[in-house]
Amino acid sequence: PSNKPGATTKVIINVQDQNDNAPIFLTVPKPITLNDDVAIGTRIITLVASDGDGTAPANKVRYEIIGKGKASRYFQIDPNLGEIRIKDDLQNEPENEYQLDVRAYDLADPQQSTIMTVTVYIHHTSTTPPGTGSGFTDDFYTVEVPETAPTNYLIKTFTILSNKLYPLTNTKCVIASGNDKAVFSVNMNEQHNCELHVASKLDHEENSEYMLELQVQSPSPIRPNTRTTTQVKVQVQDVNDNTPHFIYPESSVRFKKEKYFGAVPKNVEGIGDQVLQIKALDKDSGKLGQVIFRIIPDDSGAGEYFTIDSNLGIIRTRRALNSFTEDKLPIRLTIEVRDNPKAEKDFNTARTQVVVNLIEDDDRMVLVIDDKPTEVIHSNEDTLVGILEQQSNMIIGIEKLSVKQYSNDNITLQSDQRGTDLWFYAVDPKSEKIQNRSHSYVYRSLLSQEAVANITLDVATTLHSKASVIRTPIHLATVPTTSVVVAQWEVFPYAFIAIAALITVLGIAAIIYICISWSRYKAYKERMNRMYVMPNYDPVFVEPSLKEYETQVLQMSVPLDDNDSFNDLQLDFSRKNHTFNLDNVGYITKDNSDSTGQQSPVSSGATTIRASTLGGRQNVNNNNLHHSPGVMNPVFDRSDERGNLNSSTSNENVTFKGKKDYSHLGFNYLADRSPIETTTEL
């Protein structure tokens, strides 16, 4: 294995088969020679073709004879097997050769096909001219006849061929087979043709198709190899001639009542409860045999309380039935069934009546079967109903099946899954009303010891089951402690109401507290928005007022700049203060004060500057060397400052005072100062 990174996967490629191969005949047939008296139906050759496609229907091959000549009249091929057979009498034509173009094709779309030509030579053994044969013109016919066709209805006339040598005088046509019930008849008409008639009533539902064999019979000899027999397929067309009929339960049939009987509990206000199911059948086939149901409205308005499924015929309650009074019972409904539902004209209808009783608790009876579960009893309901009806001579209706229930102490209800309780009621066949179980006749025929013994015996004999008793529904006794429990439960609603009221009060108080707190908070926010807070500033240091000094004029010589110095820009990038520096100042001494052009002994680049008081109110012209001395402030006393004066080391005309603190300035003046003091007194 390689250590290089990579990945592998599995790819499944499904190749879809296409119809790209045409059928191919496996063999090339040689020319065939036949006598003209070969019997009809004789197989002369079998062609086989194969298709190279892999899947159906592309590889399914079928055969047919094509062409416009007479070959298709006298020869036929089996589409599945490829067998070519004689179809008609070869003596009818003087042809000596037939070219049969056989096409083999597959069943795909689009089709692929191949054509093979089969040559057939005919050897005529007699000199009978063509057209002299007698008999039926074809060997197979298909005819249709409606099932409502009356007797002697002409179905079809079959032409019989004849000639002068073999006349059809005294010839008759008969049905050789297929007419077992004599439904059809045949006879020869004046033109000596065979007519097929209806002899009795047809019924599509009983038999939709007949296969008849007709034969021509004559007392005189008939030319050999003529078509004296033919096959006729008669198809009976279905007509909507049958009216739907209702299928009634065995109880209705037993009492000869064409009605349906049902019942629902009176004290149940349920909607959609099933009452019963109507069944009907139509003998017609297809859509003609389909049926639908509907409730016919009447003046009583009972139909508004029920609905019916139009296809299934199930009747259900639409509204509560406890509003029906005793004089309006039983409830009667009219049900209509019709066939061919989608037709507007061609349909048949039928009607029946449904009787609905309301069951009360006094009407219920329970047949207890000890050893059969409900599933087994459900499949034998009709048998049990028959036993009860035979014993009571009343219409018995089953309300429900449930698990066997019993009570030993009349307090606790117990169940037994092995048994079944069959709940039923009895209906008087004459009045068609449900009967109370306390009725004398009901008690005598169903609840008495003799009646119960007969019923249990019949159940044991018929169903091999043990029916122990017919009883009334079990009603448990009221336990005294139940009232205490009820009383306790009756207190609970009031406790719940009190708790709910307490929760409501506390909730309202909490809401009020929240509202007050919120209003206070909003007021505080508004008050804070109106308040102005002074910002904090850094301390401000104010220098005391400088003392006033008398103004002196400091003469400084400034050399003239040559032309080169204008063009040569000198930039100083040092950190010292470029605003003012005494190192660059030259002073004019008293010895050479008249030499204005002499350079300063301190700096060759000296400039002339005017010094004035800090107030800046007195100006002195630098060019005026003869000026009057400044005015002294008579109040100012300089005696306290004279002891602090220092003479300049470079100029005896300059004295310096003590140092000043310039740390409050924006630049570092002390770091850049020259040895000469910045404060000068002249």
XYZ file of C-alpha atoms in Angstrom:
682
model
C 0.000 0.000 0.000
C 1.082 3.537 -0.717
C 1.724 6.038 2.067
C 0.635 8.966 -0.081
C -2.521 10.786 1.051
C -5.645 9.993 -0.896
C -9.127 8.522 -0.764
C -11.071 5.847 -2.594
C -14.754 5.363 -3.277
C -17.017 2.897 -4.996
C -19.013 4.075 -8.006
C -21.981 2.045 -9.232
C -22.870 2.685 -12.854
C -26.295 1.567 -14.003
C -26.484 1.065 -17.743
C -29.951 1.758 -19.095
C -31.013 -0.539 -21.883
C -32.172 1.203 -25.049
C -34.147 -0.311 -27.906
C -31.253 -0.275 -30.339
C -31.655 -3.769 -31.804
C -34.274 -4.834 -34.314
C -35.640 -8.396 -34.340
C -33.704 -10.776 -36.590
C -35.124 -13.929 -38.199
C -33.016 -16.912 -37.234
C -33.533 -18.750 -40.547
C -34.370 -17.799 -44.116
C -37.331 -19.918 -45.219
C -37.231 -21.788 -48.497
C -40.112 -21.536 -50.988
C -43.110 -23.670 -50.006
C -45.295 -25.656 -52.414
C -48.888 -26.514 -51.445
C -51.806 -28.255 -53.094
C -54.932 -26.189 -53.476
C -56.953 -28.718 -51.461
C -55.015 -28.201 -48.237
C -57.421 -28.054 -45.304
C -58.119 -24.739 -43.644
C -56.047 -24.310 -40.503
C -53.091 -26.359 -41.733
C -49.726 -25.073 -40.451
C -47.273 -24.584 -43.275
C -44.240 -23.010 -41.538
C -43.064 -21.457 -38.275
C -40.904 -18.348 -38.332
C -38.697 -17.487 -35.379
C -37.105 -14.087 -34.772
C -34.904 -12.945 -31.913
C -34.265 -9.486 -30.473
C -30.840 -8.611 -29.084
C -32.085 -6.105 -26.503
C -31.627 -7.134 -22.905
C -34.850 -6.075 -21.207
C -38.570 -6.196 -21.894
C -40.512 -4.937 -23.749
C -37.683 -4.206 -26.159
C -36.868 -7.920 -26.516
C -40.458 -9.158 -26.894
C -41.146 -10.135 -30.528
C -44.521 -10.277 -32.290
C -45.433 -11.250 -35.884
C -47.910 -10.065 -38.511
C -48.566 -10.435 -42.243
C -48.481 -7.139 -44.100
C -49.152 -6.140 -47.688
C -52.160 -5.259 -49.814
C -52.346 -8.429 -51.857
C -54.518 -11.495 -51.423
C -51.980 -13.228 -49.209
C -53.519 -11.898 -46.001
C -56.888 -13.345 -47.096
C -55.680 -16.929 -47.439
C -52.900 -17.018 -44.860
C -52.685 -15.988 -41.224
C -49.888 -15.966 -38.667
C -49.970 -16.456 -34.918
C -48.684 -13.140 -33.465
C -46.909 -14.860 -30.569
C -45.662 -18.157 -32.027
C -44.998 -17.131 -35.634
C -46.949 -20.088 -37.080
C -48.363 -19.482 -40.575
C -51.581 -21.368 -41.305
C -54.126 -21.652 -44.110
C -56.933 -19.196 -43.551
C -59.222 -19.782 -46.545
C -59.829 -22.220 -49.378
C -56.975 -21.918 -51.873
C -59.204 -23.223 -54.660
C -61.151 -19.980 -54.663
C -58.308 -18.211 -56.443
C -56.411 -19.199 -59.591
C -53.199 -17.754 -58.172
C -50.183 -20.046 -58.387
C -47.884 -17.997 -56.150
C -48.229 -15.886 -53.017
C -45.627 -13.597 -51.481
C -46.147 -13.423 -47.725
C -44.455 -10.390 -46.190
C -44.032 -11.265 -42.523
C -43.085 -8.443 -40.186
C -41.380 -9.176 -36.884
C -41.467 -6.242 -34.429
C -40.708 -5.616 -30.770
C -42.996 -4.019 -28.211
C -40.856 -1.010 -27.319
C -41.720 2.575 -28.143
C -40.545 3.396 -30.773
C -40.615 -0.038 -32.354
C -37.886 -1.828 -34.235
C -38.987 -4.291 -36.947
C -37.714 -6.597 -39.678
C -39.583 -7.937 -42.726
C -39.102 -11.427 -44.137
C -40.739 -12.632 -47.391
C -42.087 -16.175 -47.581
C -42.848 -17.531 -51.063
C -45.719 -20.028 -51.361
C -46.433 -21.907 -54.618
C -49.920 -23.337 -55.164
C -50.418 -26.536 -57.129
C -53.987 -26.730 -58.420
C -55.232 -30.315 -58.465
C -58.601 -29.596 -60.198
C -59.878 -27.353 -62.924
C -62.817 -25.947 -60.990
C -63.060 -22.277 -61.847
C -62.696 -19.815 -59.009
C -65.815 -18.660 -57.232
C -67.610 -22.004 -57.622
C -67.160 -22.964 -53.935
C -70.213 -22.974 -51.619
C -70.553 -22.347 -47.861
C -69.959 -19.525 -45.412
C -67.886 -16.604 -46.567
C -65.779 -16.581 -43.401
C -64.835 -19.032 -40.707
C -65.312 -16.691 -37.719
C -67.789 -13.936 -36.823
C -68.344 -11.651 -33.826
C -71.772 -10.159 -33.187
C -73.348 -8.123 -30.386
C -76.896 -8.156 -29.087
C -78.503 -6.143 -26.248
C -79.771 -8.183 -23.340
C -83.187 -6.545 -23.725
C -83.607 -7.909 -27.261
C -87.065 -9.482 -27.652
C -87.837 -12.936 -28.980
C -87.200 -13.473 -32.746
C -84.831 -10.477 -32.741
C -82.564 -10.771 -35.813
C -78.948 -10.737 -34.747
C -77.150 -11.262 -38.104
C -77.588 -12.718 -41.582
C -74.728 -14.939 -42.820
C -74.212 -15.144 -46.585
C -73.953 -18.636 -48.041
C -71.979 -19.018 -51.279
C -73.480 -21.258 -53.955
C -73.022 -22.152 -57.649
C -74.851 -23.933 -60.409
C -73.061 -27.245 -59.919
C -73.884 -27.331 -56.227
C -77.196 -25.481 -55.715
C -78.407 -24.756 -52.173
C -81.903 -26.111 -52.742
C -83.260 -27.774 -49.600
C -80.129 -26.648 -47.747
C -80.632 -25.671 -44.132
C -78.550 -23.930 -41.467
C -78.290 -25.387 -37.977
C -76.524 -24.568 -34.688
C -74.155 -27.463 -34.201
C -72.993 -26.470 -30.671
C -73.049 -23.731 -28.034
C -76.818 -23.372 -27.739
C -77.469 -25.574 -24.726
C -80.304 -23.457 -23.274
C -81.890 -22.813 -26.689
C -81.327 -19.090 -26.388
C -80.758 -18.693 -30.169
C -82.300 -20.066 -33.353
C -81.306 -20.096 -37.065
C -83.202 -20.476 -40.323
C -82.638 -20.064 -44.083
C -84.284 -17.109 -45.743
C -85.520 -16.831 -49.311
C -82.061 -15.838 -50.549
C -80.680 -19.063 -49.038
C -78.725 -17.163 -46.405
C -78.517 -18.171 -42.748
C -80.243 -15.929 -40.186
C -79.447 -15.946 -36.448
C -82.319 -14.961 -34.091
C -82.962 -14.585 -30.349
C -85.138 -17.452 -29.127
C -85.497 -16.558 -25.410
C -84.686 -13.782 -22.937
C -81.048 -12.825 -22.614
C -79.397 -11.767 -19.363
C -75.952 -10.222 -19.343
C -75.504 -10.935 -15.632
C -76.259 -14.625 -16.166
C -74.188 -15.129 -19.303
C -72.443 -12.306 -21.142
C -70.989 -14.337 -24.048
C -71.922 -17.336 -26.211
C -69.783 -19.291 -28.693
C -71.919 -20.864 -31.428
C -70.949 -23.171 -34.276
C -73.159 -22.822 -37.355
C -73.304 -25.524 -39.981
C -74.785 -25.757 -43.483
C -76.572 -29.047 -44.138
C -77.971 -30.263 -47.465
C -79.510 -33.567 -48.638
C -77.558 -33.293 -51.895
C -73.774 -33.781 -51.875
C -71.774 -30.676 -51.192
C -68.517 -30.022 -52.869
C -65.589 -31.093 -50.695
C -63.386 -28.562 -48.926
C -66.150 -25.950 -48.844
C -66.644 -23.865 -45.688
C -69.725 -25.600 -44.353
C -69.154 -24.531 -40.742
C -68.276 -21.274 -39.048
C -67.769 -19.967 -35.504
C -69.953 -17.141 -34.160
C -69.171 -15.283 -30.914
C -72.284 -13.620 -29.519
C -71.617 -10.875 -26.963
C -74.588 -9.842 -24.827
C -74.512 -6.106 -24.148
C -75.373 -5.015 -20.637
C -78.424 -2.774 -20.327
C -79.670 -1.111 -17.173
C -82.627 -3.418 -16.956
C -82.307 -4.470 -13.318
C -83.700 -2.500 -10.397
C -81.655 -2.457 -7.185
C -83.056 -4.634 -4.425
C -82.412 -4.373 -0.695
C -80.723 -7.114 1.278
C -82.651 -7.428 4.546
C -81.384 -9.000 7.778
C -82.536 -12.466 8.751
C -84.857 -11.004 11.392
C -86.801 -9.058 8.774
C -86.932 -12.078 6.481
C -88.042 -14.324 9.354
C -90.982 -12.057 10.154
C -91.613 -11.277 6.456
C -91.013 -7.585 6.867
C -89.216 -5.647 4.163
C -87.911 -3.169 6.700
C -84.805 -2.461 8.716
C -84.994 -2.315 12.527
C -82.519 -0.387 14.663
C -82.249 1.286 18.063
C -80.110 3.856 19.885
C -79.905 4.769 23.599
C -82.321 7.517 24.516
C -80.245 9.129 27.270
C -77.146 9.510 25.093
C -76.838 12.851 23.302
C -74.030 11.689 21.061
C -73.752 12.839 17.464
C -72.475 10.435 14.846
C -73.526 7.212 16.600
C -74.132 4.387 14.139
C -77.702 3.113 14.025
C -77.543 0.429 11.324
C -76.365 -0.239 7.763
C -78.527 -0.496 4.659
C -77.427 -2.956 1.966
C -78.612 -3.150 -1.638
C -77.547 -5.012 -4.773
C -77.964 -4.367 -8.493
C -77.426 -7.237 -10.923
C -76.200 -4.971 -13.693
C -72.470 -4.871 -14.271
C -70.045 -1.969 -14.278
C -71.316 1.479 -13.516
C -74.871 0.306 -14.158
C -74.617 -1.883 -11.069
C -73.311 0.800 -8.711
C -75.814 2.044 -6.115
C -76.114 5.091 -3.845
C -78.436 5.813 -0.894
C -80.274 8.847 0.419
C -82.887 9.696 3.051
C -86.219 10.860 1.649
C -87.560 13.860 3.624
C -91.090 13.595 4.994
C -93.575 15.719 6.916
C -92.513 14.374 10.317
C -89.009 15.842 9.956
C -87.408 12.686 11.345
C -84.917 12.615 8.498
C -83.240 15.757 9.846
C -82.014 13.797 12.877
C -80.056 11.275 10.815
C -77.476 11.106 8.037
C -76.609 8.275 5.667
C -73.384 7.452 3.858
C -74.370 7.539 0.183
C -71.951 4.750 -0.761
C -71.883 2.493 2.309
C -75.471 2.976 3.475
C -74.479 3.531 7.137
C -77.080 5.568 9.051
C -75.790 7.771 11.892
C -77.382 10.254 14.272
C -77.057 13.934 13.445
C -78.802 15.374 16.511
C -79.837 14.211 19.978
C -82.993 12.089 19.942
C -84.236 12.714 23.495
C -86.688 15.298 22.161
C -88.915 12.584 20.680
C -91.990 11.974 22.809
C -93.615 8.592 23.317
C -96.371 9.264 20.796
C -93.781 9.872 18.039
C -92.022 6.551 18.550
C -90.827 4.520 16.817
C -89.014 6.814 14.373
C -89.607 5.900 10.744
C -87.284 6.833 7.878
C -87.672 6.322 4.130
C -84.489 5.271 2.318
C -84.064 5.371 -1.470
C -81.444 3.493 -3.473
C -80.674 4.115 -7.151
C -78.264 2.616 -9.660
C -76.086 4.219 -12.347
C -75.270 7.157 -10.025
C -73.826 9.570 -12.596
C -76.599 9.162 -15.158
C -79.340 11.753 -15.445
C -81.935 9.555 -17.154
C -81.017 5.889 -17.411
C -81.306 4.748 -13.777
C -83.612 2.687 -11.535
C -84.651 3.330 -7.922
C -86.131 1.408 -5.003
C -87.293 2.429 -1.516
C -87.567 0.852 1.916
C -88.425 1.846 5.486
C -86.181 2.001 8.545
C -87.702 1.704 12.039
C -85.634 3.242 14.857
C -86.524 2.719 18.550
C -85.032 4.480 21.570
C -83.565 2.175 24.220
C -84.150 2.911 27.888
C -82.593 1.044 30.797
C -85.817 -0.882 31.487
C -85.684 -2.324 27.962
C -82.242 -3.953 28.290
C -81.619 -7.635 28.910
C -78.276 -9.448 29.150
C -77.587 -13.005 28.008
C -74.532 -14.267 29.919
C -72.281 -16.740 28.089
C -69.615 -18.090 30.424
C -67.068 -19.819 28.197
C -66.870 -17.875 24.927
C -65.048 -14.528 24.451
C -66.608 -11.638 22.569
C -64.679 -12.394 19.343
C -66.315 -15.811 19.040
C -69.789 -14.564 19.924
C -69.524 -11.706 17.410
C -69.225 -14.185 14.545
C -72.317 -16.061 15.812
C -74.628 -13.110 16.480
C -77.150 -14.157 13.834
C -77.388 -17.643 15.349
C -78.053 -16.268 18.842
C -80.623 -13.814 17.478
C -82.371 -16.708 15.734
C -82.515 -18.703 18.992
C -83.969 -15.755 20.940
C -86.500 -14.895 18.203
C -87.625 -18.498 17.913
C -88.168 -18.664 21.675
C -89.904 -15.283 22.050
C -91.507 -14.821 18.625
C -90.327 -11.197 18.818
C -87.819 -9.182 16.804
C -84.549 -9.254 18.747
C -81.961 -6.515 18.375
C -78.416 -6.654 19.749
C -77.262 -3.432 21.394
C -73.665 -4.447 22.157
C -71.260 -7.184 23.197
C -69.079 -6.749 26.281
C -66.836 -8.743 28.571
C -68.702 -10.777 31.171
C -69.280 -8.737 34.330
C -70.501 -9.829 37.747
C -70.624 -8.629 41.337
C -70.370 -10.806 44.463
C -71.022 -8.130 47.078
C -73.260 -5.820 45.061
C -70.615 -3.130 45.544
C -67.624 -4.127 43.418
C -67.958 -4.866 39.691
C -65.630 -7.586 38.372
C -64.852 -8.760 34.817
C -64.145 -12.155 33.275
C -62.393 -12.095 29.896
C -63.405 -15.692 29.192
C -67.108 -14.865 29.029
C -69.393 -12.502 27.110
C -72.401 -10.374 27.988
C -74.819 -10.043 25.067
C -77.023 -6.969 25.567
C -80.294 -7.216 23.636
C -83.819 -5.834 23.465
C -87.149 -7.070 22.102
C -89.450 -5.395 19.538
C -93.085 -6.270 19.027
C -93.492 -7.402 15.373
C -96.972 -5.918 15.150
C -96.537 -2.466 16.658
C -92.796 -2.414 15.822
C -92.157 -0.710 19.182
C -89.528 -1.715 21.697
C -90.938 -3.574 24.713
C -90.093 -3.120 28.380
C -88.581 -6.219 29.968
C -91.214 -6.019 32.699
C -93.912 -6.601 30.111
C -95.721 -9.822 30.893
C -95.177 -11.363 27.498
C -91.486 -10.411 27.454
C -90.958 -11.828 30.923
C -92.824 -15.025 30.123
C -91.035 -15.649 26.822
C -87.500 -14.553 27.760
C -86.930 -14.113 31.512
C -88.930 -16.919 33.094
C -87.118 -20.050 34.294
C -88.671 -22.178 31.590
C -87.721 -19.712 28.839
C -84.151 -19.362 30.150
C -83.792 -23.147 30.332
C -84.903 -23.537 26.708
C -82.594 -20.750 25.522
C -79.540 -22.079 27.385
C -80.201 -25.544 26.008
C -80.400 -24.267 22.428
C -77.201 -22.243 22.901
C -75.376 -25.269 24.271
C -76.650 -27.472 21.449
C -76.009 -25.019 18.603
C -72.880 -23.149 19.706
C -71.518 -25.648 22.233
C -71.403 -22.812 24.730
C -72.613 -22.445 28.298
C -75.260 -19.760 28.691
C -75.901 -19.406 32.400
C -78.609 -16.795 32.755
C -80.548 -13.914 31.220
C -80.377 -11.047 33.681
C -80.932 -7.329 33.937
C -78.008 -4.869 33.835
C -75.991 -4.745 37.060
C -76.501 -1.633 39.185
C -74.131 -1.331 42.134
C -75.483 -0.270 45.526
C -74.533 3.092 47.005
C -71.860 2.832 49.738
C -72.460 5.091 52.800
C -68.865 6.293 52.850
C -69.393 7.669 49.416
C -71.292 10.638 50.843
C -68.315 11.565 53.034
C -66.035 11.442 50.061
C -68.481 13.512 48.121
C -68.703 15.995 50.974
C -64.952 16.261 51.085
C -64.826 16.768 47.382
C -67.568 19.377 47.659
C -65.342 21.454 49.970
C -62.463 21.520 47.538
C -64.081 23.956 45.074
C -64.532 26.555 47.837
C -60.921 26.125 48.952
C -59.794 26.620 45.389
C -61.919 29.764 45.161
C -60.372 31.161 48.376
C -56.854 30.438 47.159
C -57.646 32.067 43.833
C -59.004 35.168 45.616
C -55.860 35.406 47.777
C -53.644 35.112 44.741
C -55.694 37.814 43.019
C -55.342 40.238 45.971
C -51.597 39.663 46.268
C -51.207 40.085 42.551
C -53.068 43.413 42.589
C -50.906 44.658 45.499
C -47.750 43.659 43.666
C -48.920 45.467 40.549
C -49.656 48.651 42.556
C -46.218 48.515 44.224
C -44.501 48.084 40.887
C -46.427 51.023 39.402
C -45.494 53.340 42.319
C -41.836 52.308 42.177
C -41.772 52.918 38.490
C -43.286 56.387 38.789
C -40.711 57.316 41.460
C -37.915 56.067 39.302
C -39.124 58.134 36.332
C -39.383 61.271 38.508
C -35.835 60.745 39.797
C -34.565 60.373 36.245
C -36.238 63.622 35.170
C -34.813 65.510 38.196
C -31.302 64.262 37.514
C -31.568 65.354 33.889
C -32.266 68.971 34.975
C -29.307 69.146 37.450
C -25.961 70.643 36.253
C -22.731 69.340 37.809
C -19.628 71.548 37.679
C -16.724 69.776 36.022
C -13.415 69.393 37.847
C -10.543 71.592 36.627
C -6.811 71.421 37.364
C -5.335 73.960 39.805
C -4.503 77.366 38.288
C -1.341 79.105 39.464
C -1.227 82.898 39.032
C 2.106 84.688 39.028
C 2.248 87.796 41.148
C 2.528 91.061 39.376
C 6.061 91.785 38.320
C 7.582 94.825 39.736
C 7.980 97.791 37.521
C 11.472 98.483 36.363
C 12.864 101.572 34.744
C 13.390 101.268 31.066
C 16.902 101.024 29.686
C 18.049 100.806 26.096
C 20.357 98.014 25.211
C 22.358 98.721 22.115
C 23.218 95.623 20.146
C 25.068 95.395 16.898
C 23.604 93.214 14.200
C 25.918 92.378 11.310
C 24.567 92.548 7.798
C 23.793 89.327 6.131
C 25.648 88.579 2.961
C 23.958 87.272 -0.111
C 24.990 83.715 0.565
C 23.373 83.667 3.960
C 19.984 84.462 2.399
C 20.218 81.535 0.134
C 21.594 79.104 2.693
C 18.757 78.142 5.018
C 20.153 77.114 8.411
C 17.807 74.937 10.494
C 18.503 74.110 14.105
C 16.903 70.831 15.258
C 18.203 71.013 18.839
C 15.854 70.943 21.874
C 16.838 74.403 23.118
C 14.413 77.295 23.039
C 14.591 79.179 19.789
C 12.468 82.056 21.009
C 15.156 83.967 22.815
C 18.753 83.187 23.818
C 21.260 85.649 25.216
C 24.130 83.638 23.806
C 23.329 85.190 20.474
C 23.263 88.755 21.798
C 26.209 91.056 21.429
C 26.563 94.035 23.673
C 28.072 97.470 22.953
C 30.437 98.508 25.671
C 30.989 102.010 26.870
C 34.432 102.100 25.287
C 33.299 101.379 21.787
C 29.699 102.491 21.845
C 30.214 104.487 18.722
C 31.360 101.542 16.738
C 28.025 100.347 15.569
C 29.435 98.013 13.043
C 31.807 96.153 15.473
C 30.885 92.617 16.346
C 29.977 91.534 19.847
C 32.694 89.839 21.787
C 30.254 87.079 22.686
C 28.596 86.215 19.400
C 29.406 87.052 15.845
C 25.788 86.838 14.870
C 24.558 89.390 17.380
C 21.339 91.298 16.881
C 20.031 94.578 18.206
C 17.050 94.209 20.563
C 15.032 96.708 22.635
C 14.388 95.838 26.242
C 11.314 97.376 27.869
C 9.240 96.864 30.904
C 6.775 93.988 31.088
C 3.976 96.468 30.668
C 5.246 97.351 27.160
C 3.960 100.952 27.353
C 7.288 102.834 26.780
C 9.207 102.491 23.536
C 12.771 103.586 22.825
C 14.263 103.985 19.427
C 17.355 101.829 19.009
C 18.939 104.327 16.666
C 18.700 107.190 19.172
C 21.880 106.963 21.248
C 21.329 110.284 23.030
C 18.305 109.641 25.234
C 17.202 110.931 28.571
C 17.377 108.589 31.547
C 14.256 106.769 32.618
C 11.996 108.094 35.307
C 12.395 106.439 38.688
C 9.404 105.435 40.773
C 9.755 107.459 43.993
C 7.880 104.794 45.909
C 9.947 101.895 44.669
C 12.780 100.887 47.020
C 15.622 98.947 45.544
C 17.691 98.628 48.651
C 16.480 95.066 49.316
C 17.570 93.839 45.929
C 20.936 95.370 45.467
C 22.769 92.781 47.450
C 21.659 90.049 45.037
C 23.119 91.561 41.890
C 25.934 89.780 40.094
C 28.258 91.120 37.426
C 28.475 89.422 34.097
C 31.695 87.531 33.461
C 31.811 88.584 29.861
C 30.541 92.133 30.124
C 31.158 94.441 32.997
C 28.294 96.688 32.009
C 25.789 93.931 32.756
C 24.707 92.761 36.167
C 22.304 89.892 36.921
C 19.659 89.350 39.495
C 18.768 86.113 41.193
C 17.269 83.302 39.240
C 13.649 83.289 38.213
C 11.395 80.215 38.148
C 10.082 79.607 34.681
C 8.847 76.092 35.260
C 5.263 77.165 34.642
C 6.063 77.940 31.002
C 5.050 75.514 28.316
C 8.677 74.754 27.309
C 11.732 73.702 29.269
C 13.404 77.056 29.486
C 15.922 76.199 32.212
C 17.296 73.234 30.300
C 18.170 75.449 27.363
C 19.379 78.532 29.168
C 22.868 79.863 28.589
C 25.353 80.714 31.300
C 24.090 84.264 31.066
C 20.992 84.811 33.237
C 17.736 85.381 31.499
C 16.697 88.306 33.681
C 18.818 91.352 33.117
C 18.952 94.693 34.854
C 20.826 97.456 33.246
